[in-house]
C-alpha positions as MATLAB code, in Angstrom:
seq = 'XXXXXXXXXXXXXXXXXXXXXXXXXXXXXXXXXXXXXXXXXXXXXXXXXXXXXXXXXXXXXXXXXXXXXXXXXXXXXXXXXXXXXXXXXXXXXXXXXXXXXXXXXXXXXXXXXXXXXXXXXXXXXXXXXXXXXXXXXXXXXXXXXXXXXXXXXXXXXXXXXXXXXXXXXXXXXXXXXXXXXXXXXXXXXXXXXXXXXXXXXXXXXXXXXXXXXX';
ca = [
      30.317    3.946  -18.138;
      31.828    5.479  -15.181;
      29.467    7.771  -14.562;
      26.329    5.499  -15.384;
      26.989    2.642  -13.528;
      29.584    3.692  -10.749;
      28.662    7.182  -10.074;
      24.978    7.163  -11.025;
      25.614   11.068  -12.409;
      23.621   10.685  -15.097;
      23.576   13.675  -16.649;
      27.086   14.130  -16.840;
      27.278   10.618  -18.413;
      24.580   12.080  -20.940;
      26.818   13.984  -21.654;
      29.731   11.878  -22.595;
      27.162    9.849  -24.494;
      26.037   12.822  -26.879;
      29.617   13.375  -27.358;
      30.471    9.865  -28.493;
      27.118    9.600  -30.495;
      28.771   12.616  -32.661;
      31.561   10.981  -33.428;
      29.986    7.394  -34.081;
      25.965    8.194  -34.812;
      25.196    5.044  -35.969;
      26.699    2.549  -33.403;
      23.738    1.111  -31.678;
      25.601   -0.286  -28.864;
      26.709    3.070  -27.678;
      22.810    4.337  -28.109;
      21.581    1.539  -26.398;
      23.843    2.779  -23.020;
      22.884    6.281  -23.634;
      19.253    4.735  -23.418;
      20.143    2.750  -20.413;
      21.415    5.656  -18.266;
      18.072    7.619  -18.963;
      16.809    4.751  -17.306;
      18.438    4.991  -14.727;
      17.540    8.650  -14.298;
      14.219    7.404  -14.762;
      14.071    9.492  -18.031;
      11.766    6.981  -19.883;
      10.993    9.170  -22.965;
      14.600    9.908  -23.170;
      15.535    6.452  -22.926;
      12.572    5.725  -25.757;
      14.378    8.240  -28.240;
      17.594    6.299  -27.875;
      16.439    2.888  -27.939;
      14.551    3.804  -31.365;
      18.086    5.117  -32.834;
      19.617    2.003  -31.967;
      16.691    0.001  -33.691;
      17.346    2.103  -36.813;
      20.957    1.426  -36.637;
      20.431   -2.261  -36.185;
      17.362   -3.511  -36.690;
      18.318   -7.480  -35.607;
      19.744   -6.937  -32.333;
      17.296   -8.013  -29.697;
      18.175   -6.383  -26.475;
      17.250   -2.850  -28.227;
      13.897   -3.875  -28.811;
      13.892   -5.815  -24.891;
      14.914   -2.570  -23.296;
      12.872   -0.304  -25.404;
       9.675   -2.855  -24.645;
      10.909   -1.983  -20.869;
      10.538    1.604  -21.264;
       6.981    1.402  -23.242;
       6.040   -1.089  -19.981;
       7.107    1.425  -17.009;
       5.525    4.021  -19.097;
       1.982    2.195  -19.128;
       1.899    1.439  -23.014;
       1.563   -2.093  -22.198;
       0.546   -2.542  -26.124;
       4.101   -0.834  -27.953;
       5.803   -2.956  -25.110;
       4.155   -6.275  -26.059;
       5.206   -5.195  -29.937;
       8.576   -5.296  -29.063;
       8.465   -8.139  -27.261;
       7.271   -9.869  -30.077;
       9.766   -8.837  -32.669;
      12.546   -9.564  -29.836;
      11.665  -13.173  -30.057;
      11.125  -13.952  -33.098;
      14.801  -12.575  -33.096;
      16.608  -15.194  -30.323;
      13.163  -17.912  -30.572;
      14.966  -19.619  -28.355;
      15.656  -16.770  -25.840;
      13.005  -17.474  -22.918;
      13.161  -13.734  -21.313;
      10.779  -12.011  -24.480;
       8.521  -14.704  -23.597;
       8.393  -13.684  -19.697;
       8.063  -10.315  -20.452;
       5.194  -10.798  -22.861;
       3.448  -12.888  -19.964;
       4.332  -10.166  -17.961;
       2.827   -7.015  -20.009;
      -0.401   -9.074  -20.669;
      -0.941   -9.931  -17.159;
      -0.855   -5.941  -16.657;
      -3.250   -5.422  -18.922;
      -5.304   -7.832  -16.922;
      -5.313  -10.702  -20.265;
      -4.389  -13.265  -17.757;
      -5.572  -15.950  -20.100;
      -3.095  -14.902  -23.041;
      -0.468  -14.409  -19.969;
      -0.369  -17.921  -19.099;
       1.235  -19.771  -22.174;
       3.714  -16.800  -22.651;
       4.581  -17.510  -18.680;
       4.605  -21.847  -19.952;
       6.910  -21.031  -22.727;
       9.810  -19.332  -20.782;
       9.938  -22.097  -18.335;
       9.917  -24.518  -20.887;
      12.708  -23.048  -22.025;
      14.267  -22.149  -18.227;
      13.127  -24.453  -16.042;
      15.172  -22.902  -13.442;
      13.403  -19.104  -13.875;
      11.457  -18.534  -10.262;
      10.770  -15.045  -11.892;
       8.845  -16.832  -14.406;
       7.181  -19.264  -11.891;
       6.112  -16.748   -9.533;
       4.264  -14.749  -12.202;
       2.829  -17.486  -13.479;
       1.536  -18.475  -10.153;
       0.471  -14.869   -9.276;
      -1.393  -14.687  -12.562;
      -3.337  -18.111  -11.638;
      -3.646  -16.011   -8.308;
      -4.950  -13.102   -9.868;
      -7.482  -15.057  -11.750;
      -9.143  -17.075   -8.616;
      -7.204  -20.571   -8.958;
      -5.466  -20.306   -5.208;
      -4.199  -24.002   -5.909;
      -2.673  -23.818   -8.600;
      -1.111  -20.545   -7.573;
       0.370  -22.441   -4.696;
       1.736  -25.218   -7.049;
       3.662  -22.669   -9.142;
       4.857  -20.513   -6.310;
       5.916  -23.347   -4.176;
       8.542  -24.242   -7.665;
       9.178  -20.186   -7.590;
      10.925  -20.943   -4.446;
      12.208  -24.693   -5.092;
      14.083  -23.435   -8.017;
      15.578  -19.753   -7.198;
      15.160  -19.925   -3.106;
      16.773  -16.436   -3.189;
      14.398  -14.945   -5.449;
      12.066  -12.791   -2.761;
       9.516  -11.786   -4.720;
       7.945  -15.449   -4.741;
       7.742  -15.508   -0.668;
       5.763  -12.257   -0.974;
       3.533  -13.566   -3.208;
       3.168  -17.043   -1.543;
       2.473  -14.874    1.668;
      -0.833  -13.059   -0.306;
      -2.152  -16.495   -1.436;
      -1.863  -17.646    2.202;
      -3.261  -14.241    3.607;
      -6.167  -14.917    1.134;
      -6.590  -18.293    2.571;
      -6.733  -17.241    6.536;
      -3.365  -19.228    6.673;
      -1.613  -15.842    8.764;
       1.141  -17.570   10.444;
       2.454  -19.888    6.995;
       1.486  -15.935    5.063;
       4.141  -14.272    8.430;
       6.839  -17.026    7.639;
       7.183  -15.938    4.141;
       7.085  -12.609    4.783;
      10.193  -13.215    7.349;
      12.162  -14.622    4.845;
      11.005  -11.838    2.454;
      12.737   -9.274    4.518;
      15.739  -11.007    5.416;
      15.720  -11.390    1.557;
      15.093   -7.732    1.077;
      15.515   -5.733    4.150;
      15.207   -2.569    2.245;
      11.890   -2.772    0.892;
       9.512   -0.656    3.039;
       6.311   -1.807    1.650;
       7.456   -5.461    2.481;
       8.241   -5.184    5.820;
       5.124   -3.033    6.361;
       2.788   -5.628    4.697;
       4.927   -8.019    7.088;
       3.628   -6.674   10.231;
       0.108   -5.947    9.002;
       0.711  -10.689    8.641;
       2.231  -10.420   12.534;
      -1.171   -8.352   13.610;
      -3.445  -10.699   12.014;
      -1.615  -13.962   12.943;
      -2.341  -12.437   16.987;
      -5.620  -12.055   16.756;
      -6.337  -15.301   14.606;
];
């Protein structure tokens, strides 16, 4: 744990891992942190192998097939990811995050129409998820509907003003629209929101340029 989450050395905390996995091979929660530190080295495959061992060791616990879903997602294999997505909740039903993620994973595989009700179902069950809202409205985005985009993105923000990732997408919508200066405001809070995000504040001044010249 130390070295995972508070020094980020990852491979020494492999190693600790290995070392506990050969005394306890069968304990899924310790293989599901091995798997989560070769995430954090951004060792997906790793992380895969891991994950899978803790599956095998306990096939009803639902975060092993979440974080294993997350792997198969950053690794492109949109399909395995929406697999385990699936099994994850028909293990917690009432669990709204598989639900996001499968929205999620089809929307990157550009099924925006089998997206939506996975994005419906999670805030039906979280009304207060702006995650969920602003990929919902991004999706709507995404497929041409710029109003109801705005409707969804406008709750993103209502319900988790702190989540930042709504004001950038609000800002696209509006940039879409012509609407530079409303696309600039969100983009300002964006920043102040994440002020470490390069592509953000870059995409923010590209706004300030256009809302000149408009």
């Amino acid at each position: 744990h130390f070295y995972n989450f508070t020094m980020k050395q990852h491979d020494k905390a492999k190693e600790c891992y290995d070392k506990a996995l050969a005394l306890a091979p069968k304990s899924d929660m310790i293989l599901r942190e091995a798997g989560v530190n070769e995430m954090g080295a951004k060792r997906m495959d790793r992380a895969v192998t891991y994950f899978t061992r803790a599956i095998e060791a306990n096939p009803t616990h639902r975060l092993s097939y979440m974080l294993r879903g997350s792997c198969y997602s950053k690794l492109g294999l949109y399909d395995k990811a929406i697999q385990d997505y699936t099994k994850a909740s028909g293990l917690e039903p009432e669990n709204y995050r598989p639900y996001e993620s499968l929205g999620y994973n089809y929307s990157l595989k550009k099924d925006y129409d089998k997206a939506i009700p996975w994005y419906e179902k999670a805030i039906a069950l979280n009304p207060k998820s702006g995650e969920a809202y602003n990929n919902l409205g991004y999706t709507w985005f995404l497929k041409g509907n710029k109003d109801k985009a705005l409707e969804y993105l406008n709750k993103a923000i209502e319900v988790s003003p702190a989540y930042a990732e709504s004001y950038r997408s609000r800002a696209e919508v509006y940039e879409s629209m012509g609407e530079f200066d409303k696309a600039l405001a969100d983009m300002d809070h964006f920043v102040t929101l994440s002020p470490k995000d390069a592509k953000g504040r870059e995409f923010r001044n590209r706004l300030a340029e256009k809302a000149r010249h408009a």
